[in-house]
CSV table of C-alpha atoms in Angstrom, one decimal:
chain,number,residue,atom,x,y,z
A,148,UNK,CA,163.4,-98.8,-45.2
A,149,UNK,CA,165.2,-100.1,-42.1
A,150,UNK,CA,165.6,-103.5,-41.6
A,151,UNK,CA,163.5,-105.3,-38.5
A,152,UNK,CA,166.7,-107.0,-36.8
A,153,UNK,CA,168.3,-104.7,-34.2
A,154,UNK,CA,171.4,-103.4,-35.4
A,155,UNK,CA,172.1,-101.9,-31.4
A,156,UNK,CA,170.2,-103.5,-28.7
A,157,UNK,CA,169.9,-102.5,-25.1
A,158,UNK,CA,168.7,-105.1,-22.5
A,159,UNK,CA,167.4,-104.2,-18.6
A,160,UNK,CA,170.0,-101.9,-18.6
A,161,UNK,CA,170.8,-100.5,-15.1
A,162,UNK,CA,173.2,-97.9,-13.7
A,163,UNK,CA,173.8,-96.3,-10.4
A,164,UNK,CA,175.7,-93.6,-9.0
A,165,UNK,CA,176.5,-93.9,-5.4
A,166,UNK,CA,173.1,-94.6,-4.4
A,167,UNK,CA,170.9,-93.0,-7.1
A,168,UNK,CA,169.6,-95.2,-9.8
A,169,UNK,CA,170.2,-93.7,-12.9
A,170,UNK,CA,168.8,-96.5,-15.1
A,171,UNK,CA,166.2,-98.6,-14.3
A,172,UNK,CA,166.0,-101.8,-16.0
A,173,UNK,CA,165.9,-99.8,-20.1
A,174,UNK,CA,165.6,-101.7,-23.1
A,175,UNK,CA,165.3,-100.4,-26.4
A,176,UNK,CA,166.6,-101.1,-30.4
A,177,UNK,CA,168.0,-99.7,-33.3
A,178,UNK,CA,167.2,-101.5,-36.3
A,179,UNK,CA,169.8,-100.7,-39.1
A,180,UNK,CA,169.1,-97.3,-41.2
A,181,UNK,CA,166.7,-96.0,-38.4
A,182,UNK,CA,166.7,-92.9,-36.9
A,183,UNK,CA,165.6,-93.1,-33.2
A,184,UNK,CA,165.4,-90.3,-30.6
A,185,UNK,CA,166.0,-90.4,-27.1
A,186,UNK,CA,163.8,-87.6,-24.8
A,187,UNK,CA,163.8,-87.2,-21.5
A,188,UNK,CA,164.5,-83.9,-19.2
A,189,UNK,CA,167.7,-83.1,-17.6
A,190,UNK,CA,168.3,-86.2,-15.4
A,191,UNK,CA,166.8,-88.8,-17.2
A,192,UNK,CA,169.4,-90.7,-17.8
A,193,UNK,CA,169.9,-89.9,-21.1
A,194,UNK,CA,173.2,-89.5,-21.6
A,195,UNK,CA,174.3,-91.9,-18.4
A,196,UNK,CA,173.1,-94.5,-21.4
A,197,UNK,CA,174.8,-93.6,-24.2
A,198,UNK,CA,177.8,-93.5,-22.1
A,199,UNK,CA,177.2,-97.3,-21.5
A,200,UNK,CA,176.7,-98.4,-25.1
A,201,UNK,CA,179.8,-96.3,-25.7
A,202,UNK,CA,181.6,-97.7,-23.4
A,203,UNK,CA,182.6,-94.9,-21.0
A,204,UNK,CA,180.4,-96.5,-18.2
A,205,UNK,CA,180.3,-100.1,-17.1
A,206,UNK,CA,176.2,-101.6,-16.8
A,207,UNK,CA,175.3,-102.5,-13.1
A,208,UNK,CA,173.2,-104.5,-14.8
A,209,UNK,CA,171.8,-105.6,-18.6
A,210,UNK,CA,172.9,-106.7,-22.0
A,211,UNK,CA,174.5,-104.0,-24.6
A,212,UNK,CA,174.4,-105.4,-27.7
A,213,UNK,CA,175.8,-104.7,-31.6
A,214,UNK,CA,174.6,-107.3,-33.9
A,215,UNK,CA,173.9,-109.7,-31.5
A,216,UNK,CA,177.3,-109.7,-30.2
A,217,UNK,CA,177.8,-107.9,-26.3
A,218,UNK,CA,180.3,-105.1,-26.0
A,219,UNK,CA,179.0,-103.8,-22.6
A,220,UNK,CA,181.9,-103.1,-20.6
A,221,UNK,CA,184.3,-102.6,-23.6
A,222,UNK,CA,186.9,-100.0,-23.1
A,223,UNK,CA,185.5,-97.1,-26.1
A,224,UNK,CA,188.3,-98.3,-28.1
A,225,UNK,CA,186.9,-101.3,-28.8
A,226,UNK,CA,183.0,-99.9,-28.5
A,227,UNK,CA,184.8,-97.4,-31.8
A,228,UNK,CA,186.2,-100.3,-33.0
A,229,UNK,CA,182.5,-102.6,-33.7
A,230,UNK,CA,181.5,-99.2,-35.1
A,231,UNK,CA,179.3,-97.6,-32.7
A,232,UNK,CA,180.7,-93.9,-32.9
A,233,UNK,CA,179.8,-91.1,-30.4
A,234,UNK,CA,179.3,-86.8,-31.0
A,235,UNK,CA,179.3,-86.3,-27.0
A,236,UNK,CA,177.9,-82.5,-25.7
A,237,UNK,CA,180.8,-81.4,-24.8
A,238,UNK,CA,182.3,-82.3,-28.5
A,239,UNK,CA,185.9,-83.7,-26.7
A,240,UNK,CA,187.7,-81.9,-29.8
A,241,UNK,CA,191.3,-80.6,-29.4
A,242,UNK,CA,191.0,-76.6,-29.5
A,243,UNK,CA,194.4,-76.2,-30.3
A,244,UNK,CA,194.9,-78.3,-33.3
A,245,UNK,CA,193.6,-77.4,-36.9
A,246,UNK,CA,190.2,-78.1,-37.9
A,247,UNK,CA,191.6,-80.8,-40.5
A,248,UNK,CA,193.9,-82.2,-37.8
A,249,UNK,CA,190.6,-82.8,-35.7
A,250,UNK,CA,189.0,-84.4,-38.4
A,251,UNK,CA,191.5,-86.9,-39.5
A,252,UNK,CA,191.6,-87.8,-35.7
A,253,UNK,CA,188.5,-89.6,-36.4
A,254,UNK,CA,190.4,-92.2,-38.9
A,255,UNK,CA,193.2,-92.5,-37.0
A,256,UNK,CA,192.3,-96.5,-36.6
A,257,UNK,CA,192.1,-97.0,-40.0
A,258,UNK,CA,194.2,-98.2,-42.7
A,259,UNK,CA,192.8,-97.3,-45.9
A,260,UNK,CA,192.4,-93.9,-47.8
A,261,UNK,CA,191.0,-91.3,-46.1
A,262,UNK,CA,190.7,-88.5,-49.0
A,263,UNK,CA,186.9,-89.2,-50.0
A,264,UNK,CA,185.6,-89.2,-46.5
A,265,UNK,CA,187.3,-85.7,-45.9
A,266,UNK,CA,185.6,-84.5,-49.2
A,267,UNK,CA,182.3,-86.0,-47.8
A,268,UNK,CA,182.6,-84.2,-44.6
A,269,UNK,CA,183.2,-80.8,-47.0
A,270,UNK,CA,180.4,-81.1,-48.4
A,271,UNK,CA,178.5,-81.8,-45.5
A,272,UNK,CA,180.1,-78.8,-43.8
A,273,UNK,CA,181.4,-76.3,-46.3
A,274,UNK,CA,181.7,-73.8,-43.9
A,275,UNK,CA,184.8,-76.7,-42.6
A,276,UNK,CA,186.4,-76.5,-45.9
A,277,UNK,CA,187.1,-72.7,-45.9
A,278,UNK,CA,188.3,-73.2,-42.1
A,279,UNK,CA,190.9,-76.5,-42.7
A,280,UNK,CA,193.9,-74.6,-41.3
A,281,UNK,CA,192.5,-72.7,-38.7
A,282,UNK,CA,192.4,-73.8,-34.6
A,283,UNK,CA,189.4,-75.3,-33.6
A,284,UNK,CA,189.6,-73.0,-30.6
A,285,UNK,CA,188.8,-70.0,-32.6
A,286,UNK,CA,185.3,-71.8,-34.4
A,287,UNK,CA,182.4,-70.6,-33.1
A,288,UNK,CA,180.1,-73.3,-30.9
A,289,UNK,CA,178.1,-74.0,-33.8
A,290,UNK,CA,181.5,-74.6,-36.3
A,291,UNK,CA,183.0,-76.8,-33.8
A,292,UNK,CA,179.8,-79.0,-33.2
A,293,UNK,CA,180.0,-79.4,-37.1
A,294,UNK,CA,183.7,-80.4,-37.0
A,295,UNK,CA,182.7,-83.3,-34.2
A,296,UNK,CA,180.0,-84.6,-36.7
A,297,UNK,CA,181.8,-84.2,-39.2
A,298,UNK,CA,184.9,-86.3,-36.9
A,299,UNK,CA,182.6,-88.7,-36.1
A,300,UNK,CA,181.3,-89.3,-39.5
A,301,UNK,CA,185.7,-90.2,-40.4
A,302,UNK,CA,185.3,-93.3,-38.7
A,303,UNK,CA,182.4,-95.1,-41.1
A,304,UNK,CA,180.1,-95.6,-37.6
A,305,UNK,CA,177.9,-98.3,-38.4
A,306,UNK,CA,175.4,-96.3,-35.4
A,307,UNK,CA,175.5,-92.7,-34.8
A,308,UNK,CA,174.8,-91.2,-31.4
A,309,UNK,CA,174.0,-87.6,-30.7
A,310,UNK,CA,174.3,-85.9,-27.4
A,311,UNK,CA,172.1,-82.6,-27.4
A,312,UNK,CA,173.7,-81.6,-30.7
A,313,UNK,CA,172.0,-78.1,-31.0
A,314,UNK,CA,172.7,-77.7,-26.7
A,315,UNK,CA,173.6,-73.5,-26.7
A,316,UNK,CA,173.6,-73.3,-30.6
A,317,UNK,CA,172.6,-70.2,-32.2
A,318,UNK,CA,169.3,-71.1,-34.3
A,319,UNK,CA,171.0,-70.8,-38.0
A,320,UNK,CA,173.8,-73.7,-36.2
A,321,UNK,CA,170.3,-75.4,-35.1
A,322,UNK,CA,169.0,-75.6,-38.6
A,323,UNK,CA,172.8,-76.4,-40.0
A,324,UNK,CA,172.7,-79.3,-38.2
A,325,UNK,CA,169.0,-80.2,-38.6
A,326,UNK,CA,169.5,-80.0,-42.0
A,327,UNK,CA,172.8,-82.1,-41.7
A,328,UNK,CA,170.8,-84.7,-39.7
A,329,UNK,CA,168.4,-84.8,-42.4
A,330,UNK,CA,171.0,-85.7,-45.4
A,331,UNK,CA,172.3,-87.8,-42.8
A,332,UNK,CA,168.8,-90.5,-42.5
A,333,UNK,CA,168.5,-90.0,-46.5
A,334,UNK,CA,171.8,-91.6,-47.1
A,335,UNK,CA,170.7,-94.5,-44.6
A,336,UNK,CA,172.7,-93.3,-41.5
A,337,UNK,CA,171.4,-95.2,-38.4
A,338,UNK,CA,171.7,-92.9,-35.7
A,339,UNK,CA,170.4,-92.1,-31.9
A,340,UNK,CA,169.9,-88.8,-31.4
A,341,UNK,CA,169.5,-87.9,-28.2
A,342,UNK,CA,167.6,-84.3,-27.7
A,343,UNK,CA,166.0,-81.6,-25.8
A,344,UNK,CA,164.9,-79.9,-29.1
A,345,UNK,CA,161.4,-81.9,-29.9
A,346,UNK,CA,160.9,-80.7,-33.6
A,347,UNK,CA,164.5,-80.8,-34.1
A,348,UNK,CA,164.6,-84.6,-32.8
A,349,UNK,CA,161.2,-86.0,-33.9
A,350,UNK,CA,161.3,-84.2,-37.5
A,351,UNK,CA,163.6,-86.8,-38.6
A,352,UNK,CA,162.8,-89.5,-36.0
A,353,UNK,CA,161.3,-93.1,-37.3
A,354,UNK,CA,160.9,-93.7,-33.7
A,355,UNK,CA,161.1,-92.7,-30.2
A,356,UNK,CA,162.0,-93.8,-26.4
A,357,UNK,CA,161.6,-91.6,-23.8
A,358,UNK,CA,163.3,-91.9,-20.3
A,359,UNK,CA,161.5,-90.5,-17.3
A,360,UNK,CA,164.5,-90.8,-13.8
A,361,UNK,CA,165.6,-93.3,-15.3
A,362,UNK,CA,163.3,-96.0,-16.4
A,363,UNK,CA,161.2,-96.2,-20.0
A,364,UNK,CA,158.5,-93.6,-19.9
A,365,UNK,CA,157.2,-94.2,-23.7
A,366,UNK,CA,158.4,-95.5,-26.8
A,367,UNK,CA,156.6,-95.1,-30.5
A,368,UNK,CA,156.8,-92.9,-33.4
A,369,UNK,CA,157.0,-89.3,-33.5
A,370,UNK,CA,152.8,-89.0,-35.1
A,371,UNK,CA,151.8,-90.9,-32.3
A,372,UNK,CA,153.0,-87.6,-30.1
A,373,UNK,CA,151.6,-85.0,-32.6
A,374,UNK,CA,152.4,-81.7,-33.0
A,375,UNK,CA,152.0,-80.2,-29.4
A,376,UNK,CA,155.5,-80.4,-28.2
A,377,UNK,CA,154.6,-77.8,-24.9
A,378,UNK,CA,152.2,-80.9,-24.3
A,379,UNK,CA,154.6,-83.2,-24.8
A,380,UNK,CA,157.0,-81.9,-22.4
A,381,UNK,CA,154.1,-81.0,-19.8
A,382,UNK,CA,153.5,-84.6,-20.0
A,383,UNK,CA,156.7,-86.4,-19.7
A,384,UNK,CA,159.7,-84.1,-18.7
A,385,UNK,CA,157.8,-81.9,-15.4
């Protein structure tokens, strides 16, 4: 069960692209062992928010804290060392390198033995075990997403940020990503899922936040929204 105290918190977060406000006073939190879905239409500010949390952008205003310690404006490597790990929509893999090499890069800041973590990733994604020495460029989009998530897990994240993990994937790989989300949740992982696929996101989330035009438009538990995802999309995405 998730703790009542926030592991990661955002308060009054704001960001601008030139004169355009991308985020306007957004506040949210994630508790240990909790899965939070961050929903909203394209351009609502979802990716901007997690890029701010990850250190790839610096906030114009507001506060970002990890276990009460301010991390807003820190460079990504420092945020990573504090346990916040993002799997970006673009995956950011090294296509000329092998699956094994890409996975091991996720543990580059660690000094301990990583063999147990590698074995766990292979258990999560048996397909990757079969392709260890294969160049990432030769993999399908779904397989590359497995590598990206596996690499993030090699860093032993305290908070895992997934940015559109199902985007552009064939249905069978969407199902596979959903399966691993369930496995991670059952194992007590703390995650924020940014996702257009409402069934996928809300099927695993303990709570949700909805962004619209850079501001918080709704928050609650998935049962609040019912199972008519088309209606949710009409209300918040259009």
